[in-house]
CSV table of C-alpha atoms in Angstrom, one decimal:
chain,number,residue,atom,x,y,z
J,1,UNK,CA,-0.2,0.0,0.1
J,2,UNK,CA,1.1,3.6,-0.9
J,3,UNK,CA,2.4,5.3,2.5
J,4,UNK,CA,0.2,6.9,5.1
J,5,UNK,CA,0.9,8.0,9.1
J,6,UNK,CA,-1.1,6.5,11.5
J,7,UNK,CA,-2.6,10.1,12.4
J,8,UNK,CA,-3.8,10.4,8.6
J,9,UNK,CA,-5.2,7.1,8.5
J,10,UNK,CA,-7.2,7.7,11.8
J,11,UNK,CA,-8.7,11.3,10.4
J,12,UNK,CA,-9.4,9.6,7.1
J,13,UNK,CA,-11.5,6.7,8.2
J,14,UNK,CA,-12.3,8.6,11.4
J,15,UNK,CA,-11.2,6.3,14.1
J,16,UNK,CA,-9.6,6.4,17.8
J,17,UNK,CA,-6.3,5.7,17.6
J,18,UNK,CA,-4.4,4.0,20.3
J,19,UNK,CA,-0.9,4.2,20.4
J,20,UNK,CA,1.7,2.2,22.2
J,21,UNK,CA,3.7,3.9,25.0
J,22,UNK,CA,6.4,5.9,22.8
J,23,UNK,CA,4.8,5.6,19.3
J,24,UNK,CA,4.5,8.7,17.3
J,25,UNK,CA,1.5,8.9,15.8
J,26,UNK,CA,3.3,10.3,12.6
J,27,UNK,CA,4.6,6.6,12.7
J,28,UNK,CA,4.2,6.0,8.5
J,29,UNK,CA,3.0,2.2,7.7
J,30,UNK,CA,2.6,0.9,4.3
J,31,UNK,CA,2.7,-2.7,4.8
J,32,UNK,CA,-0.1,-5.0,2.7
J,33,UNK,CA,-3.5,-5.0,4.0
J,34,UNK,CA,-4.7,-8.2,5.0
J,35,UNK,CA,-7.9,-9.3,6.8
J,36,UNK,CA,-6.8,-13.2,7.2
J,37,UNK,CA,-4.0,-13.5,10.2
J,38,UNK,CA,-2.3,-16.4,7.8
J,39,UNK,CA,-1.5,-14.0,5.4
J,40,UNK,CA,0.5,-11.4,7.6
J,41,UNK,CA,3.5,-10.7,7.1
J,42,UNK,CA,6.2,-7.9,8.6
J,43,UNK,CA,4.5,-4.6,8.5
J,44,UNK,CA,1.3,-5.4,7.4
J,45,UNK,CA,-2.1,-3.9,8.0
J,46,UNK,CA,-4.4,-6.1,9.5
J,47,UNK,CA,-8.3,-5.3,9.6
J,48,UNK,CA,-9.9,-7.7,12.1
J,49,UNK,CA,-13.7,-7.9,10.3
J,50,UNK,CA,-16.6,-10.3,12.1
J,51,UNK,CA,-17.3,-12.7,9.4
J,52,UNK,CA,-19.7,-15.7,8.3
J,53,UNK,CA,-18.0,-18.2,10.1
J,54,UNK,CA,-15.8,-16.6,12.5
J,55,UNK,CA,-14.5,-13.2,13.9
J,56,UNK,CA,-11.2,-11.4,12.8
J,57,UNK,CA,-10.7,-10.0,16.4
J,58,UNK,CA,-9.9,-13.4,17.4
J,59,UNK,CA,-7.2,-13.7,15.2
J,60,UNK,CA,-5.9,-10.4,16.2
J,61,UNK,CA,-2.9,-11.1,18.5
J,62,UNK,CA,-2.0,-13.8,15.4
J,63,UNK,CA,-2.0,-11.7,13.1
J,64,UNK,CA,0.6,-8.8,15.8
J,65,UNK,CA,2.5,-12.1,16.5
J,66,UNK,CA,3.2,-12.6,12.5
J,67,UNK,CA,4.0,-9.1,12.2
J,68,UNK,CA,1.6,-6.9,11.7
J,69,UNK,CA,2.3,-3.3,12.3
J,70,UNK,CA,-1.3,-1.8,12.6
J,71,UNK,CA,-4.9,-3.2,13.4
J,72,UNK,CA,-7.8,-1.6,12.5
J,73,UNK,CA,-10.9,-3.1,14.9
J,74,UNK,CA,-14.2,-2.2,16.8
J,75,UNK,CA,-12.4,-2.5,20.3
J,76,UNK,CA,-9.4,-2.1,22.1
J,77,UNK,CA,-7.7,-5.3,22.1
J,78,UNK,CA,-4.8,-4.5,24.3
J,79,UNK,CA,-2.2,-5.2,21.4
J,80,UNK,CA,1.5,-4.1,21.6
J,81,UNK,CA,1.0,-2.3,18.3
J,82,UNK,CA,-1.1,0.6,16.8
J,83,UNK,CA,-4.8,0.2,17.0
J,84,UNK,CA,-7.5,2.1,14.8
J,85,UNK,CA,-11.1,1.5,16.4
J,86,UNK,CA,-13.7,2.4,13.8
J,87,UNK,CA,-17.2,1.5,14.0
J,88,UNK,CA,-17.3,-0.8,10.9
J,89,UNK,CA,-14.2,-2.3,9.7
J,90,UNK,CA,-16.1,-2.9,6.2
J,91,UNK,CA,-16.7,0.3,5.6
J,92,UNK,CA,-13.6,1.7,6.4
J,93,UNK,CA,-11.6,-0.8,4.8
J,94,UNK,CA,-13.9,0.5,1.7
J,95,UNK,CA,-12.9,4.0,2.2
J,96,UNK,CA,-9.2,3.8,2.6
J,97,UNK,CA,-9.6,1.7,-1.3
J,98,UNK,CA,-11.4,4.7,-2.2
J,99,UNK,CA,-8.7,7.5,-1.0
J,100,UNK,CA,-5.5,4.8,-2.2
J,101,UNK,CA,-7.1,4.6,-5.8
J,102,UNK,CA,-7.7,8.2,-5.5
J,103,UNK,CA,-4.3,9.3,-5.2
J,104,UNK,CA,-2.8,7.0,-7.5
J,105,UNK,CA,-5.0,8.4,-10.3
J,106,UNK,CA,-3.7,11.2,-9.3
J,107,UNK,CA,-0.4,10.9,-11.1
J,108,UNK,CA,-2.2,10.8,-14.1
J,109,UNK,CA,-1.0,7.3,-14.9
J,110,UNK,CA,-3.4,4.6,-13.3
J,111,UNK,CA,-5.8,3.3,-15.7
J,112,UNK,CA,-8.9,1.3,-13.8
J,113,UNK,CA,-10.7,-1.6,-15.4
J,114,UNK,CA,-14.1,-3.1,-13.5
J,115,UNK,CA,-15.0,-6.5,-14.8
J,116,UNK,CA,-18.5,-8.2,-13.6
J,117,UNK,CA,-20.8,-10.8,-14.8
J,118,UNK,CA,-22.3,-14.1,-14.0
J,119,UNK,CA,-19.7,-16.1,-15.1
J,120,UNK,CA,-16.0,-15.9,-17.2
J,121,UNK,CA,-15.4,-12.9,-14.5
J,122,UNK,CA,-12.2,-14.7,-13.3
J,123,UNK,CA,-11.2,-15.9,-16.8
J,124,UNK,CA,-11.6,-12.8,-18.2
J,125,UNK,CA,-9.3,-11.0,-15.1
J,126,UNK,CA,-6.4,-13.7,-15.9
J,127,UNK,CA,-6.7,-12.6,-19.7
J,128,UNK,CA,-6.3,-9.3,-18.9
J,129,UNK,CA,-3.6,-9.6,-16.3
J,130,UNK,CA,-1.5,-11.7,-18.9
J,131,UNK,CA,-1.7,-8.7,-21.8
J,132,UNK,CA,-1.9,-5.4,-19.4
J,133,UNK,CA,1.3,-7.0,-17.6
J,134,UNK,CA,3.6,-7.0,-20.6
J,135,UNK,CA,2.5,-3.2,-20.9
J,136,UNK,CA,3.5,-2.3,-17.3
J,137,UNK,CA,3.3,-2.4,-13.9
J,138,UNK,CA,-0.3,-4.4,-13.5
J,139,UNK,CA,-2.2,-5.4,-10.0
J,140,UNK,CA,-5.0,-7.8,-10.3
J,141,UNK,CA,-7.0,-9.9,-7.9
J,142,UNK,CA,-5.4,-13.0,-6.2
J,143,UNK,CA,-8.3,-16.1,-6.8
J,144,UNK,CA,-11.8,-14.4,-6.5
J,145,UNK,CA,-10.6,-11.5,-4.5
J,146,UNK,CA,-14.4,-10.0,-5.9
J,147,UNK,CA,-16.6,-9.1,-3.1
J,148,UNK,CA,-16.8,-6.2,-0.9
J,149,UNK,CA,-13.5,-7.2,1.5
J,150,UNK,CA,-11.2,-9.2,-1.5
J,151,UNK,CA,-11.9,-6.2,-3.8
J,152,UNK,CA,-11.0,-3.1,-2.1
J,153,UNK,CA,-7.5,-5.8,-0.6
J,154,UNK,CA,-6.4,-5.7,-4.5
J,155,UNK,CA,-7.0,-2.1,-4.6
J,156,UNK,CA,-5.1,-1.9,-1.9
J,157,UNK,CA,-2.1,-3.2,-3.7
J,158,UNK,CA,-1.5,-0.6,-6.2
J,159,UNK,CA,1.3,1.8,-6.1
J,160,UNK,CA,2.4,5.3,-7.6
J,161,UNK,CA,4.4,3.4,-9.9
J,162,UNK,CA,1.0,0.8,-11.1
J,163,UNK,CA,-0.3,2.1,-14.6
J,164,UNK,CA,-3.1,-0.5,-14.6
J,165,UNK,CA,-5.8,-1.7,-11.8
J,166,UNK,CA,-7.9,-4.6,-12.9
J,167,UNK,CA,-10.9,-5.1,-10.1
J,168,UNK,CA,-13.4,-7.9,-10.8
J,169,UNK,CA,-16.2,-7.4,-9.1
J,170,UNK,CA,-19.1,-9.4,-7.5
J,171,UNK,CA,-22.2,-9.4,-5.8
J,172,UNK,CA,-24.5,-10.8,-3.5
J,173,UNK,CA,-26.8,-8.4,-3.7
J,174,UNK,CA,-28.6,-5.3,-4.9
J,175,UNK,CA,-26.1,-2.2,-4.2
J,176,UNK,CA,-22.9,-4.2,-4.0
J,177,UNK,CA,-21.0,-3.4,-7.3
J,178,UNK,CA,-22.4,0.0,-7.3
J,179,UNK,CA,-20.4,0.6,-3.9
J,180,UNK,CA,-17.5,-0.9,-5.7
J,181,UNK,CA,-18.2,1.1,-8.7
J,182,UNK,CA,-17.6,4.4,-6.5
J,183,UNK,CA,-15.0,3.3,-4.8
J,184,UNK,CA,-13.0,2.3,-7.9
J,185,UNK,CA,-14.1,4.2,-10.9
J,186,UNK,CA,-13.3,2.2,-13.3
J,187,UNK,CA,-12.3,4.1,-16.5
J,188,UNK,CA,-13.9,0.6,-18.6
J,189,UNK,CA,-16.7,-1.1,-17.0
J,190,UNK,CA,-17.0,-5.0,-18.4
J,191,UNK,CA,-20.7,-6.8,-17.8
J,192,UNK,CA,-20.3,-10.0,-19.9
J,193,UNK,CA,-23.1,-12.3,-18.8
J,194,UNK,CA,-26.1,-12.0,-16.7
J,195,UNK,CA,-27.4,-15.6,-15.6
J,196,UNK,CA,-28.5,-17.3,-12.7
J,197,UNK,CA,-25.2,-17.8,-11.0
J,198,UNK,CA,-26.5,-16.8,-7.3
J,199,UNK,CA,-30.2,-16.2,-9.1
J,200,UNK,CA,-31.6,-17.0,-5.3
J,201,UNK,CA,-29.9,-14.3,-3.4
J,202,UNK,CA,-30.5,-12.2,-5.7
J,203,UNK,CA,-34.0,-12.7,-5.7
J,204,UNK,CA,-34.2,-13.7,-9.4
J,205,UNK,CA,-32.8,-13.1,-12.7
J,206,UNK,CA,-34.1,-9.6,-13.1
J,207,UNK,CA,-32.5,-8.9,-9.7
J,208,UNK,CA,-28.9,-10.2,-11.3
J,209,UNK,CA,-29.9,-8.1,-14.5
J,210,UNK,CA,-29.8,-5.0,-12.0
J,211,UNK,CA,-27.2,-6.1,-9.8
J,212,UNK,CA,-25.0,-6.4,-12.7
J,213,UNK,CA,-26.0,-2.9,-14.6
J,214,UNK,CA,-24.8,-1.0,-11.5
J,215,UNK,CA,-21.5,-1.6,-13.4
J,216,UNK,CA,-22.3,1.0,-16.1
J,217,UNK,CA,-24.8,2.7,-14.5
J,218,UNK,CA,-22.8,5.4,-12.8
J,219,UNK,CA,-19.8,5.3,-15.2
J,220,UNK,CA,-19.3,9.0,-16.6
J,221,UNK,CA,-19.4,9.9,-20.2
J,222,UNK,CA,-15.2,9.7,-20.5
J,223,UNK,CA,-15.5,6.1,-19.3
J,224,UNK,CA,-16.3,3.2,-21.6
J,225,UNK,CA,-18.6,0.4,-20.7
J,226,UNK,CA,-18.2,-3.1,-22.6
J,227,UNK,CA,-20.6,-5.1,-23.2
J,228,UNK,CA,-21.9,-8.3,-24.6
J,229,UNK,CA,-23.9,-8.0,-27.6
J,230,UNK,CA,-24.6,-11.9,-27.4
J,231,UNK,CA,-26.6,-11.3,-24.0
J,232,UNK,CA,-30.0,-9.4,-24.8
J,233,UNK,CA,-30.2,-8.6,-21.0
J,234,UNK,CA,-26.5,-7.1,-21.5
J,235,UNK,CA,-27.2,-5.4,-24.4
J,236,UNK,CA,-29.7,-3.2,-23.3
J,237,UNK,CA,-27.5,-1.7,-20.3
J,238,UNK,CA,-26.3,0.2,-23.3
J,239,UNK,CA,-29.0,2.6,-22.5
J,240,UNK,CA,-28.6,3.1,-18.9
J,241,UNK,CA,-24.9,4.4,-19.3
J,242,UNK,CA,-23.4,7.4,-20.4
J,243,UNK,CA,-20.4,6.0,-21.0
J,244,UNK,CA,-19.8,5.3,-24.6
J,245,UNK,CA,-20.1,2.1,-25.3
J,246,UNK,CA,-18.3,-0.7,-27.2
J,247,UNK,CA,-19.8,-4.4,-28.0
J,248,UNK,CA,-18.2,-7.7,-28.4
J,249,UNK,CA,-19.7,-11.6,-29.1
J,250,UNK,CA,-20.7,-13.5,-32.7
J,251,UNK,CA,-23.1,-11.3,-33.1
J,252,UNK,CA,-23.0,-9.6,-36.7
J,253,UNK,CA,-23.1,-5.9,-35.6
J,254,UNK,CA,-20.3,-6.9,-32.5
J,255,UNK,CA,-17.7,-4.7,-32.6
J,256,UNK,CA,-14.9,-7.1,-31.3
J,257,UNK,CA,-15.9,-10.1,-32.7
J,258,UNK,CA,-15.4,-14.0,-33.3
J,259,UNK,CA,-16.0,-16.0,-36.2
J,260,UNK,CA,-14.9,-19.7,-36.7
J,261,UNK,CA,-15.4,-21.4,-33.4
J,262,UNK,CA,-13.5,-24.5,-33.0
J,263,UNK,CA,-13.2,-26.6,-29.6
J,264,UNK,CA,-10.4,-29.5,-29.2
J,265,UNK,CA,-9.1,-31.4,-26.0
J,266,UNK,CA,-5.5,-28.9,-27.2
J,267,UNK,CA,-7.9,-26.0,-26.8
J,268,UNK,CA,-10.2,-23.2,-28.6
J,269,UNK,CA,-9.7,-21.2,-31.7
J,270,UNK,CA,-11.5,-18.5,-33.4
J,271,UNK,CA,-10.8,-15.8,-36.1
J,272,UNK,CA,-11.2,-12.8,-34.4
J,273,UNK,CA,-12.5,-9.4,-36.7
J,274,UNK,CA,-12.1,-6.0,-35.1
J,275,UNK,CA,-11.6,-2.9,-36.9
J,276,UNK,CA,-11.9,-4.5,-40.6
J,277,UNK,CA,-8.9,-6.7,-39.9
J,278,UNK,CA,-9.5,-10.6,-38.8
J,279,UNK,CA,-6.5,-12.5,-36.9
J,280,UNK,CA,-6.5,-16.4,-36.0
J,281,UNK,CA,-6.6,-16.4,-32.1
J,282,UNK,CA,-5.8,-20.0,-30.4
J,283,UNK,CA,-6.6,-20.4,-27.0
J,284,UNK,CA,-4.8,-23.0,-24.3
J,285,UNK,CA,-8.1,-22.8,-22.9
J,286,UNK,CA,-10.6,-25.2,-22.8
J,287,UNK,CA,-14.0,-24.5,-23.9
J,288,UNK,CA,-15.3,-22.0,-26.4
J,289,UNK,CA,-17.4,-20.1,-23.9
J,290,UNK,CA,-14.0,-18.7,-23.0
J,291,UNK,CA,-14.1,-17.1,-26.1
J,292,UNK,CA,-16.4,-14.4,-25.1
J,293,UNK,CA,-14.1,-14.1,-22.1
J,294,UNK,CA,-11.2,-13.4,-24.7
J,295,UNK,CA,-13.1,-10.8,-26.9
J,296,UNK,CA,-14.5,-8.8,-23.7
J,297,UNK,CA,-10.2,-8.6,-23.0
J,298,UNK,CA,-9.3,-7.8,-26.7
J,299,UNK,CA,-12.2,-4.7,-25.9
J,300,UNK,CA,-10.8,-3.5,-23.3
J,301,UNK,CA,-7.0,-3.2,-24.3
J,302,UNK,CA,-8.0,-2.4,-27.7
J,303,UNK,CA,-9.4,0.6,-25.6
J,304,UNK,CA,-6.0,1.2,-23.7
J,305,UNK,CA,-4.7,1.4,-27.4
J,306,UNK,CA,-2.8,-1.4,-26.7
J,307,UNK,CA,-0.9,-3.7,-29.7
J,308,UNK,CA,-3.6,-6.1,-31.0
J,309,UNK,CA,-0.6,-8.7,-32.1
J,310,UNK,CA,1.1,-8.3,-28.7
J,311,UNK,CA,-2.9,-8.8,-26.9
J,312,UNK,CA,-3.4,-12.0,-28.9
J,313,UNK,CA,0.1,-13.2,-28.2
J,314,UNK,CA,-0.1,-12.7,-24.3
J,315,UNK,CA,-3.8,-14.7,-24.4
J,316,UNK,CA,-2.6,-17.3,-26.3
J,317,UNK,CA,0.5,-18.0,-23.5
J,318,UNK,CA,-2.1,-18.0,-20.7
J,319,UNK,CA,-2.0,-21.9,-20.0
J,320,UNK,CA,-5.5,-22.6,-18.0
J,321,UNK,CA,-8.5,-20.3,-16.9
J,322,UNK,CA,-7.5,-20.9,-13.2
J,323,UNK,CA,-7.1,-23.5,-11.0
J,324,UNK,CA,-10.3,-26.1,-10.8
J,325,UNK,CA,-11.6,-24.0,-13.6
J,326,UNK,CA,-11.2,-26.1,-16.7
J,327,UNK,CA,-8.5,-27.7,-16.0
J,328,UNK,CA,-7.1,-30.7,-17.9
J,329,UNK,CA,-5.2,-33.9,-17.1
J,330,UNK,CA,-3.6,-36.4,-19.2
J,331,UNK,CA,-3.1,-39.7,-17.1
J,332,UNK,CA,-0.9,-42.1,-18.3
J,333,UNK,CA,-3.3,-44.6,-19.2
J,334,UNK,CA,-5.3,-42.9,-21.3
J,335,UNK,CA,-7.9,-40.9,-19.3
J,336,UNK,CA,-8.2,-37.4,-19.6
J,337,UNK,CA,-9.7,-35.5,-16.8
J,338,UNK,CA,-11.2,-32.3,-16.8
J,339,UNK,CA,-11.5,-30.2,-13.2
J,340,UNK,CA,-14.0,-28.0,-13.5
J,341,UNK,CA,-15.5,-27.4,-10.1
J,342,UNK,CA,-14.5,-25.0,-8.6
J,343,UNK,CA,-18.1,-23.1,-9.1
J,344,UNK,CA,-21.0,-23.2,-11.5
J,345,UNK,CA,-24.1,-22.2,-12.2
J,346,UNK,CA,-26.8,-23.0,-14.8
J,347,UNK,CA,-24.7,-21.4,-17.5
J,348,UNK,CA,-21.4,-22.4,-16.5
J,349,UNK,CA,-22.2,-26.5,-16.3
J,350,UNK,CA,-24.2,-26.5,-19.6
J,351,UNK,CA,-21.3,-25.0,-21.5
J,352,UNK,CA,-18.8,-27.3,-19.9
J,353,UNK,CA,-20.9,-29.8,-20.7
J,354,UNK,CA,-21.4,-28.7,-24.4
J,355,UNK,CA,-17.4,-28.7,-24.6
J,356,UNK,CA,-17.2,-32.5,-23.2
J,357,UNK,CA,-19.3,-33.4,-25.9
J,358,UNK,CA,-17.1,-31.2,-28.5
J,359,UNK,CA,-13.5,-32.3,-27.7
J,360,UNK,CA,-14.9,-36.1,-27.4
J,361,UNK,CA,-16.9,-36.3,-31.1
J,362,UNK,CA,-13.7,-36.3,-33.3
J,363,UNK,CA,-11.9,-39.4,-32.3
J,364,UNK,CA,-15.4,-40.9,-30.7
J,365,UNK,CA,-14.1,-41.0,-26.9
J,366,UNK,CA,-16.6,-42.0,-24.4
J,367,UNK,CA,-17.6,-39.3,-22.4
J,368,UNK,CA,-18.7,-39.2,-18.3
J,369,UNK,CA,-19.4,-36.5,-16.5
J,370,UNK,CA,-19.6,-35.8,-13.0
J,371,UNK,CA,-21.9,-33.2,-11.6
J,372,UNK,CA,-23.1,-32.0,-8.1
J,373,UNK,CA,-25.0,-29.2,-6.7
J,374,UNK,CA,-25.2,-26.0,-8.3
J,375,UNK,CA,-26.0,-23.5,-5.3
J,376,UNK,CA,-27.4,-20.6,-4.1
J,377,UNK,CA,-30.6,-21.2,-7.2
J,378,UNK,CA,-33.3,-20.5,-4.8
J,379,UNK,CA,-36.3,-21.4,-6.1
J,380,UNK,CA,-34.9,-22.2,-9.5
J,381,UNK,CA,-33.2,-25.0,-7.9
J,382,UNK,CA,-35.5,-28.0,-9.0
J,383,UNK,CA,-36.1,-26.8,-12.6
J,384,UNK,CA,-32.7,-26.0,-13.3
J,385,UNK,CA,-30.9,-29.1,-12.2
J,386,UNK,CA,-33.6,-31.0,-14.1
J,387,UNK,CA,-32.5,-28.7,-17.0
J,388,UNK,CA,-29.1,-30.1,-16.8
J,389,UNK,CA,-30.4,-33.7,-16.9
J,390,UNK,CA,-31.7,-33.2,-19.6
J,391,UNK,CA,-29.0,-31.6,-21.7
J,392,UNK,CA,-27.0,-34.5,-20.6
J,393,UNK,CA,-29.1,-36.5,-22.5
J,394,UNK,CA,-29.5,-34.6,-25.5
J,395,UNK,CA,-25.9,-34.3,-25.6
J,396,UNK,CA,-25.3,-37.8,-25.6
J,397,UNK,CA,-23.1,-38.4,-22.6
J,398,UNK,CA,-22.6,-41.8,-22.3
J,399,UNK,CA,-21.8,-41.7,-18.0
J,400,UNK,CA,-23.7,-39.6,-15.4
J,401,UNK,CA,-22.4,-39.8,-11.7
J,402,UNK,CA,-24.6,-37.4,-9.7
J,403,UNK,CA,-23.0,-36.5,-6.5
J,404,UNK,CA,-25.1,-35.7,-3.5
J,405,UNK,CA,-28.6,-35.6,-2.6
J,406,UNK,CA,-28.9,-31.8,-3.5
J,407,UNK,CA,-28.1,-32.6,-7.2
J,408,UNK,CA,-30.8,-35.7,-7.2
J,409,UNK,CA,-32.8,-34.0,-9.7
J,410,UNK,CA,-29.8,-34.0,-12.5
J,411,UNK,CA,-29.9,-37.8,-12.3
J,412,UNK,CA,-33.9,-38.1,-12.3
J,413,UNK,CA,-34.2,-35.7,-15.1
J,414,UNK,CA,-32.0,-38.0,-17.3
J,415,UNK,CA,-33.8,-41.1,-16.2
J,416,UNK,CA,-36.7,-40.3,-17.1
J,417,UNK,CA,-35.1,-39.5,-21.1
J,418,UNK,CA,-36.4,-42.7,-22.5
J,419,UNK,CA,-34.9,-42.3,-25.6
J,420,UNK,CA,-31.4,-42.0,-23.6
J,421,UNK,CA,-29.2,-45.4,-23.5
J,422,UNK,CA,-26.6,-43.9,-21.4
J,423,UNK,CA,-26.0,-44.5,-17.6
J,424,UNK,CA,-27.0,-42.4,-14.5
J,425,UNK,CA,-25.5,-43.2,-11.0
J,426,UNK,CA,-26.5,-41.3,-8.1
J,427,UNK,CA,-24.0,-41.5,-5.5
J,428,UNK,CA,-24.3,-39.4,-1.9
J,429,UNK,CA,-20.5,-38.3,-1.5
J,430,UNK,CA,-17.1,-37.9,-3.1
J,431,UNK,CA,-15.6,-40.6,-1.9
J,432,UNK,CA,-18.7,-43.1,-3.3
J,433,UNK,CA,-18.3,-41.2,-6.7
J,434,UNK,CA,-14.4,-42.1,-6.3
J,435,UNK,CA,-15.2,-46.0,-5.7
J,436,UNK,CA,-17.6,-45.9,-9.2
J,437,UNK,CA,-15.1,-44.2,-11.6
J,438,UNK,CA,-11.9,-46.3,-10.0
J,439,UNK,CA,-13.0,-49.1,-11.3
J,440,UNK,CA,-15.4,-47.7,-14.5
J,441,UNK,CA,-12.6,-45.5,-16.2
J,442,UNK,CA,-11.2,-47.1,-19.1
J,443,UNK,CA,-8.0,-45.6,-21.4
J,444,UNK,CA,-9.7,-43.1,-23.9
J,445,UNK,CA,-12.4,-41.9,-21.4
J,446,UNK,CA,-12.8,-37.8,-20.9
J,447,UNK,CA,-14.7,-37.3,-17.5
J,448,UNK,CA,-16.0,-33.8,-16.6
J,449,UNK,CA,-16.2,-32.8,-12.8
J,450,UNK,CA,-18.2,-29.9,-12.4
J,451,UNK,CA,-20.3,-28.6,-9.1
J,452,UNK,CA,-20.6,-25.8,-6.6
J,453,UNK,CA,-17.2,-24.8,-4.5
J,454,UNK,CA,-19.8,-26.0,-2.1
J,455,UNK,CA,-20.2,-29.6,-3.1
J,456,UNK,CA,-16.4,-29.9,-2.8
J,457,UNK,CA,-15.9,-31.8,-6.0
J,458,UNK,CA,-12.7,-29.9,-7.2
J,459,UNK,CA,-10.9,-32.2,-4.6
J,460,UNK,CA,-12.4,-35.3,-6.3
J,461,UNK,CA,-11.2,-33.9,-10.0
J,462,UNK,CA,-7.7,-33.8,-8.2
J,463,UNK,CA,-8.2,-37.3,-6.9
J,464,UNK,CA,-8.9,-38.8,-10.2
J,465,UNK,CA,-6.6,-37.0,-12.1
J,466,UNK,CA,-3.3,-38.3,-9.8
J,467,UNK,CA,-1.9,-41.2,-11.1
J,468,UNK,CA,-2.1,-44.8,-9.2
J,469,UNK,CA,-4.3,-43.0,-6.7
J,470,UNK,CA,-6.6,-45.8,-4.6
J,471,UNK,CA,-7.8,-44.1,-1.5
């Protein structure tokens, strides 16, 4: 983080500064900001925040022991380092991020890109990071740091040398993205897709659309809104922003367009059409749905004035979307495992199943889908799990293993499709699924493992990928 004096932070965040004896209020702190005591290092600033499972105040002593130089908390914890007592630690974290971004932006060098959407945020962020890091100092979130805590922490990693900041913005309800936009003030705001991911929490697809639109509604006319022309709900956001609109997609009118998309086990190829130029692009990332993420990234860097050939070379070098996202493993026994179980929504499961069918078709390989629950769908849960079961049949996936009672409607729907001569098995948990597959898999099979993070199937995918695993 950029340097601040302790008294300056107290004034900025509106808290009570508690200083150990012989500590000067003008002492400067400039360490990394953390909310997880396990990530603290010497000089860190630790925000003790209450969480869903535990309370960060319980871990403040451990943070100090690990080297934290300053703690922001809601009460005096009797620590041996300076403390700032504030009424709302989350609010203080956001305000600090707002000030840091504003100060760095004042230098005239920083460009900020915000990315949201029901699917594809992390992949698009990773592609942008790959391109922008070749152009200058770039900060982008680690993992999926995209909520009201993770996004500000990512913003706080910038310094006066940072040229590009990419902020991934997720939301659990109305107003969340708007707050992150107000903090980061993106020069370019990207909306990838409006889908049913977390629809149960939002209260439906219309509410999800409203929440995602927050990315572009407050953008000034000097900014750019990058919108998915293939998604009607995203495309109509063009009428809700003062920003200049740039579109991407496979639709004929998209300004940054893909044609001739082809997905194989080696990656995904397409022809990029932009500004009257056609360029072949070969992604190492598996799945045609990632073409949209690549188009969004190219649309952004086009606005930043980055050379198209350099941008293509950068995204072509990205080996995978992210850990546990369409991650491909080739076992020595000829079995291919695609581990895509970091998260799941109806759209992402459908896309993964279509990719499974596409990459198996040329060689006639047997397809196996291992599917768990798609969480946070609320009233849509049964209908959407049913739809996925029917899609498995329509794509002629040869074997289906459904894991957990919460996903049982996938199994039931597939079994009711009389035209299908594949096989569906419902098992209680990941261990049971492993036992079934250990004896079933044979050379040439392609196995997709897909579920929401809460189902834990990403570890089953790792286990299946491991050579000689027998436990």
